[in-house]
Amino acid sequence: MPNPTFPQPQPPAAAPIRVLLVEDHKMVAEALGAAFEEFPEIHLVASVQSLSHGMIAAEEHLPDIVLLDRRLPDGDGIEAIVGFQAISPSSRVLVLTGDANSAIAARILEVGGAGLLLKSGLLDELITAIRTVAAGDVVIEPELLSGVLALLAGSAGRLGPVLTLRERQVLGLIADGAGTDRIAEELRLARNTVRNHVQRILAKTGTHSKLEAVAHARKNGLLERP
């Protein structure tokens, strides 16, 4: 008798990236909403036109990504990054703007943002950026990157003051050989939050790996207690 065959189990599909769009230009918001429908891995949970409504939507939906216009009727999007992260700590904020320079991009990273893109960019670049940020990386317009790193490196004469207390704690545990799970346990953070902190440390120190970041930190005194 022939051997019976059974269907092979399929790996579970990855959960879609949940995006909250905060954009006050109706045509831009509608265009992005229609574009996202073509990408099944991206789920637009809400589209709002102000920071105040964005905060409400963030609390309701707890999105993976907040796609945030820089200039909104009720305030500066960059100044609101901390507020979004306070409401939904696992959310990462990607700023969209019509114009930018290295100083603006550096400011976004300093307050905990996940990056900056120009509205004049291609849709494919935005989709790639959303995927990249959702994976825990930082995205900066390529032409601004060298200036951003120079500004961060020169902040207050060295990098130390740029790092937040939490980032220093994470960096100190990395220097002790701790992995993501141990850091999450000791600091009582979600694993995604730990990865977000690591990515910001790498961006701020201009390094490309945790080992390089630790070496840089020891050289520049970043492991000293603030």
Coordinates of C-alpha atoms in Angstrom, one line a residue:
M1 CA 0.0 0.0 0.0
P2 CA 1.3 3.5 -0.7
N3 CA 2.4 5.5 2.3
P4 CA -0.2 8.0 3.3
T5 CA 0.7 11.6 2.8
F6 CA -0.2 14.4 5.1
P7 CA -0.2 18.1 4.4
Q8 CA 2.8 19.8 5.7
P9 CA 2.1 22.5 8.3
Q10 CA 2.6 26.0 7.0
P11 CA 4.5 28.6 9.1
P12 CA 2.1 31.2 10.5
A13 CA 1.9 34.4 8.5
A14 CA 3.7 37.4 9.9
A15 CA 1.4 39.9 11.6
P16 CA 0.9 43.0 9.5
I17 CA 2.7 46.2 10.5
R18 CA 0.1 48.4 12.2
V19 CA 0.5 52.0 11.1
L20 CA -1.1 55.2 12.5
L21 CA -0.9 58.1 10.0
V22 CA -0.9 61.6 11.4
E23 CA -1.1 63.9 8.4
D24 CA -3.2 67.1 8.0
H25 CA -3.0 67.3 4.2
K26 CA -6.1 65.4 3.1
M27 CA -4.9 64.6 -0.4
V28 CA -1.6 63.2 1.0
A29 CA -3.4 61.1 3.6
E30 CA -5.8 59.7 1.1
A31 CA -3.1 58.9 -1.3
L32 CA -1.1 57.1 1.3
G33 CA -4.1 55.2 2.6
A34 CA -4.9 54.0 -0.9
A35 CA -1.2 53.0 -1.5
F36 CA -1.1 51.0 1.7
E37 CA -4.0 48.9 0.5
E38 CA -1.7 47.4 -2.1
F39 CA 0.7 46.1 0.6
P40 CA -1.0 43.4 2.7
E41 CA 1.8 43.4 5.3
I42 CA 0.9 47.0 6.2
H43 CA -2.4 47.7 8.0
L44 CA -3.5 51.3 8.4
V45 CA -5.2 51.3 11.8
A46 CA -6.2 55.0 11.7
S47 CA -5.6 58.3 9.8
V48 CA -6.0 61.5 11.7
Q49 CA -5.2 65.2 11.0
S50 CA -3.9 66.5 14.3
L51 CA -1.6 65.7 17.2
S52 CA -4.5 65.6 19.7
H53 CA -6.4 63.1 17.6
G54 CA -3.2 61.2 17.0
M55 CA -2.6 60.8 20.7
I56 CA -6.2 59.4 21.1
A57 CA -5.7 57.0 18.2
A58 CA -2.3 55.9 19.5
E59 CA -3.9 55.0 22.9
E60 CA -6.7 53.2 21.2
H61 CA -4.7 51.2 18.6
L62 CA -1.2 50.9 20.1
P63 CA 0.3 51.0 16.6
D64 CA 3.7 49.5 15.6
I65 CA 4.6 52.7 13.6
V66 CA 3.4 56.2 14.0
L67 CA 3.9 57.9 10.6
L68 CA 4.0 61.5 11.7
D69 CA 3.9 64.8 9.7
R70 CA 6.3 67.3 11.1
R71 CA 4.1 70.4 10.9
L72 CA 0.5 70.0 12.2
P73 CA -2.2 72.5 13.0
D74 CA -1.8 72.0 16.8
G75 CA 2.0 71.7 17.1
D76 CA 5.4 70.4 16.0
G77 CA 5.4 66.7 15.3
I78 CA 9.0 66.3 16.6
E79 CA 8.1 67.8 20.0
A80 CA 5.2 65.2 20.1
I81 CA 7.4 62.1 19.7
V82 CA 8.0 61.8 23.5
G83 CA 4.2 62.0 24.0
F84 CA 3.5 59.3 21.5
Q85 CA 6.1 57.0 23.1
A86 CA 4.7 57.7 26.6
I87 CA 1.2 56.6 25.4
S88 CA 2.5 53.6 23.5
P89 CA 6.1 52.7 24.4
S90 CA 6.3 49.9 21.8
S91 CA 5.4 52.3 19.0
R92 CA 8.1 53.7 16.8
V93 CA 7.8 57.2 15.3
L94 CA 8.8 57.9 11.7
V95 CA 8.6 61.5 10.7
L96 CA 7.5 62.7 7.3
T97 CA 8.4 66.3 6.2
G98 CA 8.4 68.4 3.1
D99 CA 11.9 69.7 3.9
A100 CA 14.6 68.8 6.4
N101 CA 18.3 69.2 7.2
S102 CA 20.8 67.3 9.3
A103 CA 20.0 69.3 12.4
I104 CA 16.3 68.4 12.2
A105 CA 17.1 64.7 11.6
A106 CA 19.5 64.7 14.6
R107 CA 16.8 66.3 16.8
I108 CA 14.4 63.5 15.9
L109 CA 16.9 60.8 16.9
E110 CA 17.8 62.7 20.1
V111 CA 14.2 62.7 21.3
G112 CA 13.7 59.0 20.5
G113 CA 12.3 59.1 16.9
A114 CA 13.0 56.2 14.5
G115 CA 13.9 58.4 11.6
L116 CA 13.0 60.9 8.9
L117 CA 11.8 60.7 5.3
L118 CA 11.0 63.5 2.8
K119 CA 7.5 63.6 1.4
S120 CA 9.1 64.0 -2.1
G121 CA 10.5 60.5 -1.9
L122 CA 9.1 57.5 -3.8
L123 CA 6.4 55.3 -2.4
D124 CA 8.7 52.3 -2.5
E125 CA 11.2 54.2 -0.3
L126 CA 8.4 54.8 2.3
I127 CA 7.3 51.2 2.3
T128 CA 10.9 50.0 2.7
A129 CA 11.4 52.5 5.6
I130 CA 8.2 51.3 7.4
R131 CA 9.5 47.7 7.1
T132 CA 12.9 48.8 8.3
V133 CA 11.7 50.7 11.3
A134 CA 9.2 47.9 12.2
A135 CA 12.3 45.6 12.3
G136 CA 13.9 47.9 14.9
D137 CA 16.3 49.9 12.7
V138 CA 16.6 53.6 12.2
V139 CA 15.9 55.3 8.8
I140 CA 17.5 58.7 7.8
E141 CA 17.5 60.2 4.3
P142 CA 21.0 59.1 2.9
E143 CA 22.1 62.6 2.1
L144 CA 21.5 63.8 5.7
L145 CA 23.2 60.8 7.4
S146 CA 26.8 62.1 7.6
G147 CA 25.7 65.4 8.9
V148 CA 23.5 63.8 11.5
L149 CA 26.3 61.6 12.8
A150 CA 28.6 64.6 13.0
L151 CA 26.0 66.6 14.9
L152 CA 25.4 63.8 17.4
A153 CA 29.1 63.2 17.8
G154 CA 29.7 66.8 18.5
S155 CA 26.9 67.3 20.9
A156 CA 28.1 68.9 24.1
G157 CA 31.7 68.2 23.1
R158 CA 31.2 64.4 23.2
L159 CA 28.4 61.9 22.9
G160 CA 27.7 61.3 26.6
P161 CA 25.0 63.9 27.2
V162 CA 23.1 62.7 24.0
L163 CA 22.3 59.3 25.6
T164 CA 19.3 59.1 27.9
L165 CA 19.6 57.5 31.3
R166 CA 17.7 54.4 30.0
E167 CA 20.0 54.2 27.0
R168 CA 23.0 54.3 29.3
Q169 CA 21.5 51.5 31.4
V170 CA 21.0 49.4 28.3
L171 CA 24.5 50.1 27.1
G172 CA 25.9 49.2 30.5
L173 CA 24.2 45.8 30.5
I174 CA 25.4 45.2 26.9
A175 CA 28.9 45.9 28.2
D176 CA 28.3 43.2 30.9
G177 CA 27.5 40.7 28.2
A178 CA 23.7 40.8 28.6
G179 CA 21.4 39.8 25.7
T180 CA 18.0 41.2 24.9
D181 CA 16.1 38.8 27.2
R182 CA 18.3 39.6 30.3
I183 CA 18.1 43.4 29.6
A184 CA 14.3 43.2 29.3
E185 CA 14.1 41.3 32.5
E186 CA 16.5 43.5 34.6
L187 CA 15.0 46.8 33.3
R188 CA 11.4 45.5 33.2
L189 CA 11.0 46.4 29.5
A190 CA 9.4 44.7 26.5
R191 CA 11.9 43.0 24.2
N192 CA 10.9 45.3 21.3
T193 CA 11.6 48.3 23.6
V194 CA 15.1 47.0 24.3
R195 CA 15.7 46.5 20.6
N196 CA 14.5 50.1 20.0
H197 CA 16.9 51.4 22.6
V198 CA 19.8 49.5 21.1
Q199 CA 19.0 50.9 17.6
R200 CA 19.0 54.4 19.0
I201 CA 22.3 53.8 20.8
L202 CA 23.8 52.6 17.5
A203 CA 22.4 55.7 15.7
K204 CA 23.6 58.1 18.2
T205 CA 27.1 56.7 18.5
G206 CA 27.5 56.2 14.8
T207 CA 28.3 52.5 15.3
H208 CA 27.0 49.4 13.5
S209 CA 27.0 46.7 16.1
K210 CA 26.6 46.3 19.9
L211 CA 30.2 45.3 20.2
E212 CA 31.4 48.4 18.4
A213 CA 29.0 50.5 20.5
V214 CA 30.5 49.1 23.7
A215 CA 34.1 49.8 22.5
H216 CA 33.1 53.3 21.5
A217 CA 31.3 53.8 24.8
R218 CA 34.4 52.8 26.8
K219 CA 36.6 55.0 24.8
N220 CA 34.4 58.1 25.2
G221 CA 33.3 57.5 28.8
L222 CA 29.6 56.7 28.0
L223 CA 29.5 54.0 30.6
E224 CA 30.0 56.5 33.4
R225 CA 27.0 57.1 35.5
P226 CA 25.3 60.4 34.6

